[in-house]
């Protein structure tokens, strides 16, 4: 059995779920407080004192522990381990300074390590709280030994389980927790109260914002044929013939997308692995061919996913919710776009009324096959209305003729297909970031090259991230009918300038903020993709009910 890190016991005493996320599911999100803590420790390492031994590692076979101790001092002939904390001490009911439970357990574990290592009795450990300049003495007595043994036994029990423990009942702990953005405790509590508001209503109580509104890392698209992404220190270097090299600091990049025959070096891939940067490939024609990630995702998460998504009833329930969300999004878009066009087009009105009639049978579909039937009919209405949303000034060449996929047969369909490929890439990236397996979905079948779970999830975003910006950009006459497209017989593709223009429009749309009607917070579409994947995972962890509740207004 691998040794437990003393630091993991600190997490355990803070919140069992935190221990599980860090130690069992291997999640790490270094936030500002964690970095500040590390800086404090680095500064402490510089101190010098004859009676001090600073920052060293110890292991105990007896306890099955390993730990890195801040400082051990000799005081009045006995050896005392010290732990330094940036924050303030806790207060007893009587107002006396005391150690927080997690800090107490940590310093007790250090005392156990030092005692075993030196063979000398260690009567206590001490915690120095720097914010209020308080030193707390923690006895290492029978009670402390019993508490340590109990904590280690509980840690072992959690390690053997595939179930993630529930969120802590002490909400204040979550505000300071570095893993709140992946744990989503507020969303779990909201799901528990589950008064999910009906469409158009506000949430019962807005959740605390613990999920960041935006990811300040951007997507790096490499479009130049033959360009190469290499590594130069902590930067990516893009070199291409006849172009000056470009440098991009690694901390600014969240994904690298290689289009066509662009290449990436082993050194750059290794940097991507270290920094958890996803790498994706699209063909020159705009087909998404695959992703590389540094193997995120714990086996426990996958076991829970496989168990849940082989349950036909749950799959149907999720598929119904997803299909309804997509259909309502399509309907809202038609209503909104026809208002913007400023005239009541009979074909659009007919499509809207046909779609409305199908919404309730779709929400009650009793099998995946009948759901597909309703969804197909709604989709047919929707795509029959799209040509009428294009304003006459945009030109006939930009007006779509129904939906043609492989290959696209007009300019508008070429734009839609390219957008869906980029969307598939982003949703796959979100799934890999969360650590689920994109190969197992709940609605789409593994027929094509694309991963079923990614195809499932992209249904939520097709309208807001692709259909809407495509029609809006056509109506704003942002496209050059000639230079942005390549036409070969019946097939229409985007040219290199067309692809660059599209990527600009798409990335700006991803950065748009949007208020989630259930969670009650605004966040970018880029973040929303990750949030929906995390909410999907909660559907099989007893915290479900919030997935696919987003609605376009
Ligand atoms: S966010 Fe809250 S519930 Fe989640 S791990 Fe942190 S402290 Fe525990």
Coordinates of C-alpha atoms and ligand atoms in Angstrom, one line a residue:
X1 CA 0.0 0.0 0.0
X2 CA 1.4 3.4 -0.9
X3 CA 2.2 5.8 1.9
X4 CA -0.2 8.6 2.7
X5 CA 1.1 12.1 2.4
X6 CA 0.7 14.0 5.7
X7 CA -0.6 16.9 3.6
X8 CA -3.4 14.6 2.5
X9 CA -4.5 14.2 6.1
X10 CA -4.7 18.0 6.4
X11 CA -7.1 17.9 3.4
X12 CA -9.0 15.0 5.0
X13 CA -9.6 16.9 8.2
X14 CA -10.6 20.0 6.2
X15 CA -13.1 18.2 4.1
X16 CA -13.4 14.5 3.1
X17 CA -14.4 15.4 -0.4
X18 CA -11.3 17.5 -0.8
X19 CA -9.1 14.5 0.3
X20 CA -10.9 12.3 -2.3
X21 CA -10.6 14.8 -5.2
X22 CA -6.9 15.3 -4.5
X23 CA -5.7 11.9 -3.4
X24 CA -8.0 9.5 -5.2
X25 CA -9.1 11.4 -8.3
X26 CA -5.8 13.3 -8.6
X27 CA -7.2 16.7 -9.1
X28 CA -5.0 19.7 -8.5
X29 CA -5.9 23.3 -9.0
X30 CA -3.2 25.6 -7.7
X31 CA -4.8 28.9 -6.7
X32 CA -3.3 32.1 -5.3
X33 CA -3.5 31.0 -1.7
X34 CA -1.7 27.7 -2.5
X35 CA 1.0 29.7 -4.4
X36 CA 1.3 32.1 -1.5
X37 CA 1.7 29.2 0.9
X38 CA 4.5 27.8 -1.2
X39 CA 6.2 31.2 -1.2
X40 CA 6.1 31.3 2.6
X41 CA 7.7 27.8 2.7
X42 CA 10.4 28.9 0.3
X43 CA 11.2 31.9 2.5
X44 CA 11.4 29.8 5.6
X45 CA 13.9 27.5 3.9
X46 CA 16.3 30.5 3.9
X47 CA 16.3 30.8 7.7
X48 CA 19.4 29.7 9.6
X49 CA 19.7 28.6 13.3
X50 CA 21.9 26.1 14.9
X51 CA 19.0 24.6 16.8
X52 CA 16.8 24.3 13.7
X53 CA 16.5 21.8 10.9
X54 CA 14.6 23.2 8.1
X55 CA 12.2 21.5 5.6
X56 CA 13.1 17.9 5.2
X57 CA 11.2 14.7 4.2
X58 CA 10.4 11.8 6.6
X59 CA 8.6 8.5 6.2
X60 CA 7.1 6.2 8.7
X61 CA 6.5 2.5 8.0
X62 CA 4.5 2.1 11.2
X63 CA 2.0 4.7 10.3
X64 CA 2.3 4.4 6.5
X65 CA 3.0 8.1 6.2
X66 CA 5.4 10.4 4.3
X67 CA 5.7 14.1 5.0
X68 CA 7.7 17.2 4.4
X69 CA 8.2 19.1 7.6
X70 CA 8.6 22.9 7.7
X71 CA 10.9 23.0 10.7
X72 CA 12.1 21.0 13.7
X73 CA 13.6 22.8 16.7
X74 CA 15.2 21.7 19.9
X75 CA 13.4 23.4 22.8
X76 CA 14.4 22.7 26.4
X77 CA 16.1 19.5 25.4
X78 CA 13.2 18.1 23.4
X79 CA 12.6 18.0 19.7
X80 CA 9.5 19.9 18.4
X81 CA 8.1 19.9 14.9
X82 CA 6.7 23.2 13.6
X83 CA 4.2 24.0 11.0
X84 CA 3.9 27.5 9.5
X85 CA 0.6 28.8 8.3
X86 CA -0.1 32.1 6.5
X87 CA -3.6 32.6 8.0
X88 CA -5.0 33.2 11.4
X89 CA -5.5 30.7 14.2
X90 CA -8.9 29.3 15.2
X91 CA -10.6 30.5 18.4
X92 CA -12.1 28.4 21.2
X93 CA -15.4 29.3 22.7
X94 CA -13.5 31.0 25.5
X95 CA -11.7 33.1 22.8
X96 CA -8.4 31.4 23.1
X97 CA -6.2 30.8 20.1
X98 CA -6.1 27.2 19.0
X99 CA -5.1 25.2 15.9
X100 CA -7.7 24.4 13.2
X101 CA -8.6 20.7 13.1
X102 CA -6.8 20.2 9.9
X103 CA -3.6 21.9 11.1
X104 CA -3.8 20.0 14.4
X105 CA -3.9 16.7 12.6
X106 CA -1.1 17.7 10.3
X107 CA 1.3 18.6 13.1
X108 CA 0.4 15.5 15.1
X109 CA 1.4 13.4 12.0
X110 CA 4.7 15.3 11.9
X111 CA 5.2 14.6 15.6
X112 CA 4.6 10.8 14.9
X113 CA 7.2 10.9 12.0
X114 CA 9.8 12.8 14.1
X115 CA 9.3 10.4 17.0
X116 CA 9.8 7.3 14.9
X117 CA 12.7 8.7 13.0
X118 CA 14.7 10.0 16.1
X119 CA 13.5 7.3 18.6
X120 CA 13.0 10.1 21.1
X121 CA 9.8 11.2 22.8
X122 CA 8.1 14.1 21.1
X123 CA 5.7 15.7 23.5
X124 CA 4.1 18.2 21.2
X125 CA 4.0 19.9 17.8
X126 CA 3.5 23.7 17.3
X127 CA 1.7 25.7 14.7
X128 CA 2.8 29.3 13.9
X129 CA 0.0 31.4 12.5
X130 CA 1.6 34.3 10.7
X131 CA -1.5 36.5 10.1
X132 CA -2.1 37.0 13.9
X133 CA 1.4 36.1 15.0
X134 CA 0.2 33.3 17.3
X135 CA 2.0 30.1 18.3
X136 CA -0.3 27.2 19.2
X137 CA 1.0 24.1 21.1
X138 CA -0.6 20.8 20.1
X139 CA 0.1 18.0 22.6
X140 CA 1.2 14.7 21.1
X141 CA -0.5 12.4 23.6
X142 CA -2.7 9.3 23.6
X143 CA -5.7 11.3 22.3
X144 CA -3.6 12.6 19.5
X145 CA -2.3 9.1 18.5
X146 CA -5.9 7.8 18.5
X147 CA -7.1 10.7 16.3
X148 CA -4.2 10.1 13.9
X149 CA -5.0 6.4 13.7
X150 CA -8.7 7.1 13.1
X151 CA -7.9 9.6 10.3
X152 CA -5.5 7.2 8.6
X153 CA -8.1 4.4 8.7
X154 CA -10.7 6.7 7.2
X155 CA -8.3 7.9 4.5
X156 CA -7.7 4.2 3.5
X157 CA -11.4 3.6 3.5
X158 CA -12.0 6.5 1.1
X159 CA -9.1 5.4 -1.1
X160 CA -10.7 2.0 -1.6
X161 CA -14.1 3.5 -2.6
X162 CA -15.3 4.7 -6.1
X163 CA -17.8 7.0 -4.5
X164 CA -17.0 10.7 -4.2
X165 CA -18.0 11.9 -0.6
X166 CA -20.7 14.5 -0.4
X167 CA -19.9 18.2 -0.2
X168 CA -19.1 19.6 3.3
X169 CA -22.0 21.0 5.3
X170 CA -19.7 23.9 6.3
X171 CA -20.2 26.2 3.4
X172 CA -17.5 28.6 4.6
X173 CA -14.8 26.0 3.9
X174 CA -15.7 26.0 0.2
X175 CA -15.0 29.7 -0.2
X176 CA -11.3 29.1 0.6
X177 CA -11.0 25.8 -1.1
X178 CA -8.8 25.6 -4.2
X179 CA -10.8 22.8 -5.7
X180 CA -14.2 24.6 -5.6
X181 CA -14.1 25.2 -9.4
X182 CA -14.1 21.5 -10.1
X183 CA -16.1 20.3 -7.0
X184 CA -19.0 22.8 -7.7
X185 CA -20.3 22.6 -4.1
X186 CA -22.9 25.3 -4.6
X187 CA -24.3 23.6 -7.6
X188 CA -24.5 20.3 -5.5
X189 CA -26.4 22.2 -2.8
X190 CA -28.7 23.8 -5.3
X191 CA -29.4 20.4 -6.8
X192 CA -30.2 19.1 -3.3
X193 CA -32.8 21.8 -2.8
X194 CA -33.8 21.1 -6.3
X195 CA -36.4 23.7 -7.0
X196 CA -35.0 24.0 -10.5
X197 CA -36.9 26.9 -11.9
X198 CA -39.2 26.5 -14.8
X199 CA -38.1 28.2 -18.0
X200 CA -37.9 32.0 -17.7
X201 CA -37.9 32.0 -13.9
X202 CA -35.0 33.1 -11.8
X203 CA -33.2 30.6 -9.6
X204 CA -34.5 30.1 -6.0
X205 CA -31.3 31.6 -4.7
X206 CA -28.2 32.5 -6.8
X207 CA -25.3 30.2 -5.9
X208 CA -22.1 31.6 -4.7
X209 CA -19.7 32.1 -7.6
X210 CA -17.1 29.4 -7.1
X211 CA -16.8 28.5 -10.7
X212 CA -14.7 31.1 -12.6
X213 CA -16.6 33.2 -15.2
X214 CA -13.8 33.0 -17.7
X215 CA -10.6 31.0 -18.5
X216 CA -7.9 33.5 -19.3
X217 CA -6.1 31.0 -21.3
X218 CA -6.8 31.2 -25.0
X219 CA -6.8 28.7 -27.9
X220 CA -3.9 28.8 -30.2
X221 CA -4.9 28.0 -33.8
X222 CA -2.0 27.1 -36.2
X223 CA -3.3 27.5 -39.7
X224 CA -0.2 28.0 -41.9
X225 CA 0.6 24.9 -43.8
X226 CA 3.9 23.4 -42.8
X227 CA 4.1 25.6 -39.6
X228 CA 5.8 24.0 -36.7
X229 CA 5.0 24.5 -33.0
X230 CA 8.2 24.1 -30.9
X231 CA 9.3 25.0 -27.4
X232 CA 11.5 27.8 -26.4
X233 CA 11.8 27.8 -22.6
X234 CA 8.4 28.5 -21.2
X235 CA 7.0 29.6 -24.5
X236 CA 5.7 28.0 -27.6
X237 CA 7.4 29.1 -30.8
X238 CA 5.6 28.9 -34.1
X239 CA 7.9 28.8 -37.1
X240 CA 6.8 28.9 -40.7
X241 CA 8.5 29.5 -44.0
X242 CA 8.7 33.2 -45.0
X243 CA 7.2 34.3 -41.7
X244 CA 8.9 35.7 -38.5
X245 CA 8.7 33.3 -35.6
X246 CA 5.9 33.9 -33.1
X247 CA 6.3 33.3 -29.4
X248 CA 3.4 32.5 -27.0
X249 CA 3.9 32.3 -23.2
X250 CA 2.7 28.9 -22.1
X251 CA 0.5 30.3 -19.3
X252 CA -1.6 32.1 -21.9
X253 CA -2.5 29.0 -23.8
X254 CA -5.3 26.5 -22.9
X255 CA -5.4 24.5 -26.2
X256 CA -3.4 24.2 -29.4
X257 CA -5.3 23.4 -32.6
X258 CA -3.2 22.2 -35.6
X259 CA -5.0 22.7 -38.9
X260 CA -4.0 20.8 -42.0
X261 CA -0.3 19.8 -42.0
X262 CA 0.9 22.0 -39.2
X263 CA 3.2 20.1 -36.8
X264 CA 4.2 20.0 -33.2
X265 CA 7.5 18.8 -31.7
X266 CA 8.0 16.3 -28.9
X267 CA 9.4 19.1 -26.7
X268 CA 6.3 21.2 -27.2
X269 CA 4.0 18.2 -26.6
X270 CA 5.8 17.5 -23.3
X271 CA 5.2 21.1 -22.2
X272 CA 1.5 20.6 -23.1
X273 CA 1.5 17.5 -20.9
X274 CA 3.1 19.4 -18.0
X275 CA 0.7 22.3 -18.3
X276 CA -2.4 20.2 -19.1
X277 CA -2.8 21.9 -22.5
X278 CA -5.0 20.0 -24.9
X279 CA -3.8 19.4 -28.5
X280 CA -6.3 18.9 -31.4
X281 CA -6.1 18.2 -35.1
X282 CA -8.4 19.4 -37.9
X283 CA -7.9 18.5 -41.5
X284 CA -7.3 21.2 -44.1
X285 CA -11.0 20.7 -45.1
X286 CA -12.1 21.4 -41.6
X287 CA -12.9 17.8 -40.3
X288 CA -12.0 17.2 -36.7
X289 CA -9.7 14.2 -36.5
X290 CA -8.7 13.9 -32.8
X291 CA -7.2 15.0 -29.6
X292 CA -4.2 14.4 -27.5
X293 CA -4.3 15.0 -23.7
X294 CA -1.9 14.2 -20.9
X295 CA -4.1 11.3 -19.6
X296 CA -6.3 13.2 -17.2
X297 CA -9.1 11.3 -15.6
X298 CA -9.1 8.9 -12.7
X299 CA -10.3 5.4 -12.9
X300 CA -13.0 6.1 -10.2
X301 CA -14.5 8.7 -12.4
X302 CA -14.6 6.4 -15.4
X303 CA -16.1 3.5 -13.3
X304 CA -18.9 5.8 -12.2
X305 CA -19.5 7.0 -15.8
X306 CA -19.6 3.4 -17.2
X307 CA -21.9 2.3 -14.5
X308 CA -24.3 5.2 -15.0
X309 CA -24.3 5.3 -18.8
X310 CA -25.1 1.6 -19.2
X311 CA -28.3 2.3 -17.3
X312 CA -30.9 2.6 -20.1
X313 CA -33.4 4.5 -18.0
X314 CA -30.8 7.2 -17.0
X315 CA -29.6 7.5 -20.6
X316 CA -33.2 8.1 -21.8
X317 CA -33.8 10.7 -19.1
X318 CA -30.6 12.6 -20.0
X319 CA -31.3 12.3 -23.8
X320 CA -34.8 13.7 -23.3
X321 CA -33.4 16.7 -21.4
X322 CA -30.7 17.3 -24.0
X323 CA -33.1 17.0 -27.0
X324 CA -35.5 19.4 -25.3
X325 CA -32.7 21.9 -24.6
X326 CA -31.6 21.8 -28.2
X327 CA -35.1 22.1 -29.6
X328 CA -36.0 25.0 -27.3
X329 CA -32.7 26.7 -28.3
X330 CA -33.6 26.3 -32.0
X331 CA -37.1 27.6 -31.4
X332 CA -35.8 30.7 -29.4
X333 CA -33.3 31.4 -32.2
X334 CA -36.0 31.3 -34.9
X335 CA -38.2 33.6 -32.8
X336 CA -35.4 36.0 -32.1
X337 CA -34.0 36.0 -35.6
X338 CA -37.3 36.5 -37.3
X339 CA -37.9 39.5 -35.1
X340 CA -34.6 40.9 -36.1
X341 CA -35.3 40.3 -39.8
X342 CA -38.3 42.5 -39.1
X343 CA -40.9 40.7 -41.1
X344 CA -43.2 37.7 -40.5
X345 CA -42.1 35.2 -43.0
X346 CA -44.8 32.5 -43.5
X347 CA -42.2 29.7 -43.8
X348 CA -40.6 30.7 -40.4
X349 CA -44.0 31.0 -38.8
X350 CA -45.0 27.5 -40.0
X351 CA -41.7 26.1 -38.8
X352 CA -42.2 27.7 -35.4
X353 CA -45.7 26.4 -35.0
X354 CA -44.6 22.9 -36.2
X355 CA -41.8 22.8 -33.7
X356 CA -44.0 24.0 -30.8
X357 CA -46.4 21.1 -31.4
X358 CA -43.6 18.6 -31.2
X359 CA -42.1 19.9 -28.0
X360 CA -44.3 18.1 -25.5
X361 CA -44.3 14.7 -27.2
X362 CA -40.5 15.0 -27.4
X363 CA -40.3 15.7 -23.6
X364 CA -42.4 12.6 -23.0
X365 CA -40.7 10.2 -25.5
X366 CA -40.5 6.7 -24.0
X367 CA -37.6 5.4 -26.0
X368 CA -34.4 6.7 -27.6
X369 CA -35.8 5.8 -31.1
X370 CA -39.0 7.8 -30.7
X371 CA -36.9 10.7 -29.3
X372 CA -34.7 10.6 -32.4
X373 CA -37.9 10.7 -34.5
X374 CA -39.2 13.8 -32.8
X375 CA -35.8 15.5 -32.8
X376 CA -35.4 14.7 -36.5
X377 CA -38.8 16.3 -37.3
X378 CA -38.0 19.4 -35.2
X379 CA -34.6 19.7 -37.0
X380 CA -36.3 19.5 -40.4
X381 CA -38.6 22.4 -39.5
X382 CA -35.7 24.4 -38.1
X383 CA -33.4 23.9 -41.2
X384 CA -36.3 24.7 -43.5
X385 CA -36.6 28.1 -41.8
X386 CA -32.9 29.0 -41.8
X387 CA -32.8 30.3 -45.4
X388 CA -35.5 32.8 -44.6
X389 CA -33.4 34.3 -41.8
X390 CA -30.8 35.5 -44.3
X391 CA -31.6 39.1 -45.3
X392 CA -31.8 39.8 -49.1
X393 CA -28.9 42.3 -48.9
X394 CA -26.6 39.4 -47.9
X395 CA -26.9 38.0 -51.5
X396 CA -28.4 34.8 -52.8
X397 CA -25.1 33.0 -52.8
X398 CA -25.0 33.1 -49.0
X399 CA -28.5 31.7 -48.6
X400 CA -28.5 28.0 -47.6
X401 CA -30.5 25.4 -49.3
X402 CA -31.6 23.1 -46.5
X403 CA -28.8 21.3 -44.5
X404 CA -26.1 19.5 -46.5
X405 CA -23.4 18.0 -44.4
X406 CA -20.9 15.8 -46.2
X407 CA -20.0 17.6 -48.3
X408 CA -21.5 21.0 -47.7
X409 CA -23.1 22.2 -51.0
X410 CA -23.4 25.9 -50.3
X411 CA -21.5 28.6 -48.5
X412 CA -23.8 28.8 -45.5
X413 CA -23.5 25.0 -45.0
X414 CA -19.7 25.2 -45.4
X415 CA -19.7 27.7 -42.5
X416 CA -22.0 25.6 -40.3
X417 CA -20.0 22.4 -40.9
X418 CA -16.7 24.2 -40.1
X419 CA -18.3 25.6 -37.0
X420 CA -19.6 22.3 -35.8
X421 CA -16.1 20.8 -36.3
X422 CA -14.6 23.5 -34.0
X423 CA -17.4 23.0 -31.5
X424 CA -16.8 19.2 -31.5
X425 CA -13.2 20.0 -30.7
X426 CA -14.0 22.3 -27.8
X427 CA -16.6 20.0 -26.3
X428 CA -14.1 17.1 -26.5
X429 CA -11.5 19.3 -24.8
X430 CA -14.0 20.1 -22.0
X431 CA -14.7 16.4 -21.6
X432 CA -11.0 15.5 -21.4
X433 CA -10.4 18.4 -19.0
X434 CA -13.1 17.1 -16.6
X435 CA -11.7 13.5 -17.0
X436 CA -14.7 11.7 -18.5
X437 CA -14.4 9.2 -21.3
X438 CA -15.7 10.7 -24.5
X439 CA -16.2 7.2 -26.0
X440 CA -19.3 6.5 -23.9
X441 CA -22.3 8.8 -24.3
X442 CA -26.0 8.5 -23.5
X443 CA -27.7 9.4 -26.8
X444 CA -25.4 9.1 -29.8
X445 CA -24.2 5.7 -30.9
X446 CA -20.5 5.0 -31.7
X447 CA -21.0 4.9 -35.5
X448 CA -18.8 7.7 -36.8
X449 CA -15.3 8.7 -35.9
X450 CA -16.5 11.3 -33.5
X451 CA -16.9 10.4 -29.8
X452 CA -20.5 9.8 -28.8
X453 CA -20.3 11.8 -25.5
X454 CA -18.9 14.8 -27.4
X455 CA -21.7 14.5 -30.0
X456 CA -24.2 14.4 -27.2
X457 CA -22.8 17.5 -25.4
X458 CA -22.4 19.6 -28.5
X459 CA -26.1 19.5 -29.0
X460 CA -26.4 22.1 -26.3
X461 CA -24.1 24.6 -28.0
X462 CA -24.8 24.2 -31.7
X463 CA -27.3 27.1 -31.8
X464 CA -25.6 29.7 -29.6
X465 CA -22.0 29.0 -30.7
X466 CA -22.4 28.2 -34.4
X467 CA -25.9 28.7 -36.0
X468 CA -26.5 32.2 -34.4
X469 CA -23.0 33.7 -35.3
X470 CA -23.1 32.1 -38.8
X471 CA -26.5 33.7 -39.7
X472 CA -25.6 37.0 -37.9
X473 CA -22.2 37.2 -39.8
X474 CA -23.9 36.5 -43.1
X475 CA -26.5 39.2 -42.4
X476 CA -23.7 41.6 -41.5
X477 CA -22.1 40.8 -44.8
X478 CA -18.8 39.7 -43.2
X479 CA -18.1 37.1 -45.9
X480 CA -16.5 37.5 -49.3
X481 CA -18.4 35.1 -51.6
X482 CA -15.3 34.5 -53.6
X483 CA -12.1 34.7 -51.6
X484 CA -13.5 33.1 -48.4
X485 CA -14.7 29.9 -50.1
X486 CA -13.4 27.2 -52.5
X487 CA -15.8 25.5 -54.8
X488 CA -15.1 22.2 -56.4
X489 CA -18.1 20.9 -58.4
X490 CA -21.0 20.5 -55.9
X491 CA -18.7 20.9 -52.9
X492 CA -18.1 24.1 -51.0
X493 CA -15.3 24.6 -48.5
X494 CA -13.8 27.5 -46.7
X495 CA -10.5 28.9 -48.1
X496 CA -7.6 29.7 -45.8
X497 CA -8.8 33.3 -45.4
X498 CA -12.4 32.1 -44.8
X499 CA -11.1 29.7 -42.0
X500 CA -9.2 32.5 -40.4
X501 CA -12.2 34.8 -40.5
X502 CA -14.4 32.1 -39.1
X503 CA -12.0 31.3 -36.2
X504 CA -12.0 35.0 -35.3
X505 CA -15.8 35.1 -35.1
X506 CA -16.1 31.8 -33.3
X507 CA -13.4 32.6 -30.7
X508 CA -15.1 36.0 -30.0
X509 CA -18.4 34.2 -29.5
X510 CA -16.8 31.7 -27.1
X511 CA -15.7 34.7 -25.0
X512 CA -19.2 36.2 -24.9
X513 CA -20.7 36.1 -21.4
X514 CA -24.0 34.6 -20.8
X515 CA -26.1 34.3 -17.7
X516 CA -27.0 30.7 -16.7
X517 CA -30.7 30.7 -15.9
X518 CA -30.4 28.1 -13.1
X519 CA -27.0 28.8 -11.6
X520 CA -27.7 32.5 -11.8
X521 CA -24.2 33.6 -12.8
X522 CA -22.8 35.0 -16.0
X523 CA -20.0 33.1 -17.6
X524 CA -18.4 32.7 -21.0
X525 CA -19.5 30.1 -23.4
X526 CA -16.0 28.6 -23.2
X527 CA -16.5 28.1 -19.5
X528 CA -20.1 27.0 -19.9
X529 CA -18.9 24.0 -21.9
X530 CA -16.8 22.8 -19.0
X531 CA -19.6 23.6 -16.5
X532 CA -22.1 21.5 -18.4
X533 CA -19.7 18.5 -18.5
X534 CA -19.3 18.8 -14.7
X535 CA -23.0 19.1 -14.2
X536 CA -23.5 16.0 -16.4
X537 CA -21.1 14.1 -14.1
X538 CA -23.2 15.2 -11.1
X539 CA -26.2 13.4 -12.7
X540 CA -24.8 10.1 -11.5
X541 CA -23.3 11.2 -8.2
X542 CA -26.5 12.0 -6.4
X543 CA -26.2 15.7 -7.2
X544 CA -28.1 15.8 -10.5
X545 CA -30.9 17.9 -11.9
X546 CA -28.9 20.9 -13.3
X547 CA -27.5 19.4 -16.5
X548 CA -28.9 20.8 -19.8
X549 CA -31.1 23.3 -18.1
X550 CA -29.5 26.2 -20.0
X551 CA -31.9 28.0 -22.4
X552 CA -31.1 30.6 -25.0
X553 CA -33.2 33.7 -24.6
Ligands
LIG1 S1 -15.3 23.0 -2.4 FE1 -16.1 22.5 -0.4 S2 -17.1 20.5 -0.6 FE2 -15.7 20.8 -2.3 S3 -13.8 19.9 -1.7 FE3 -13.7 22.0 -1.3 S4 -14.3 22.2 0.9 FE4 -15.0 20.2 0.2

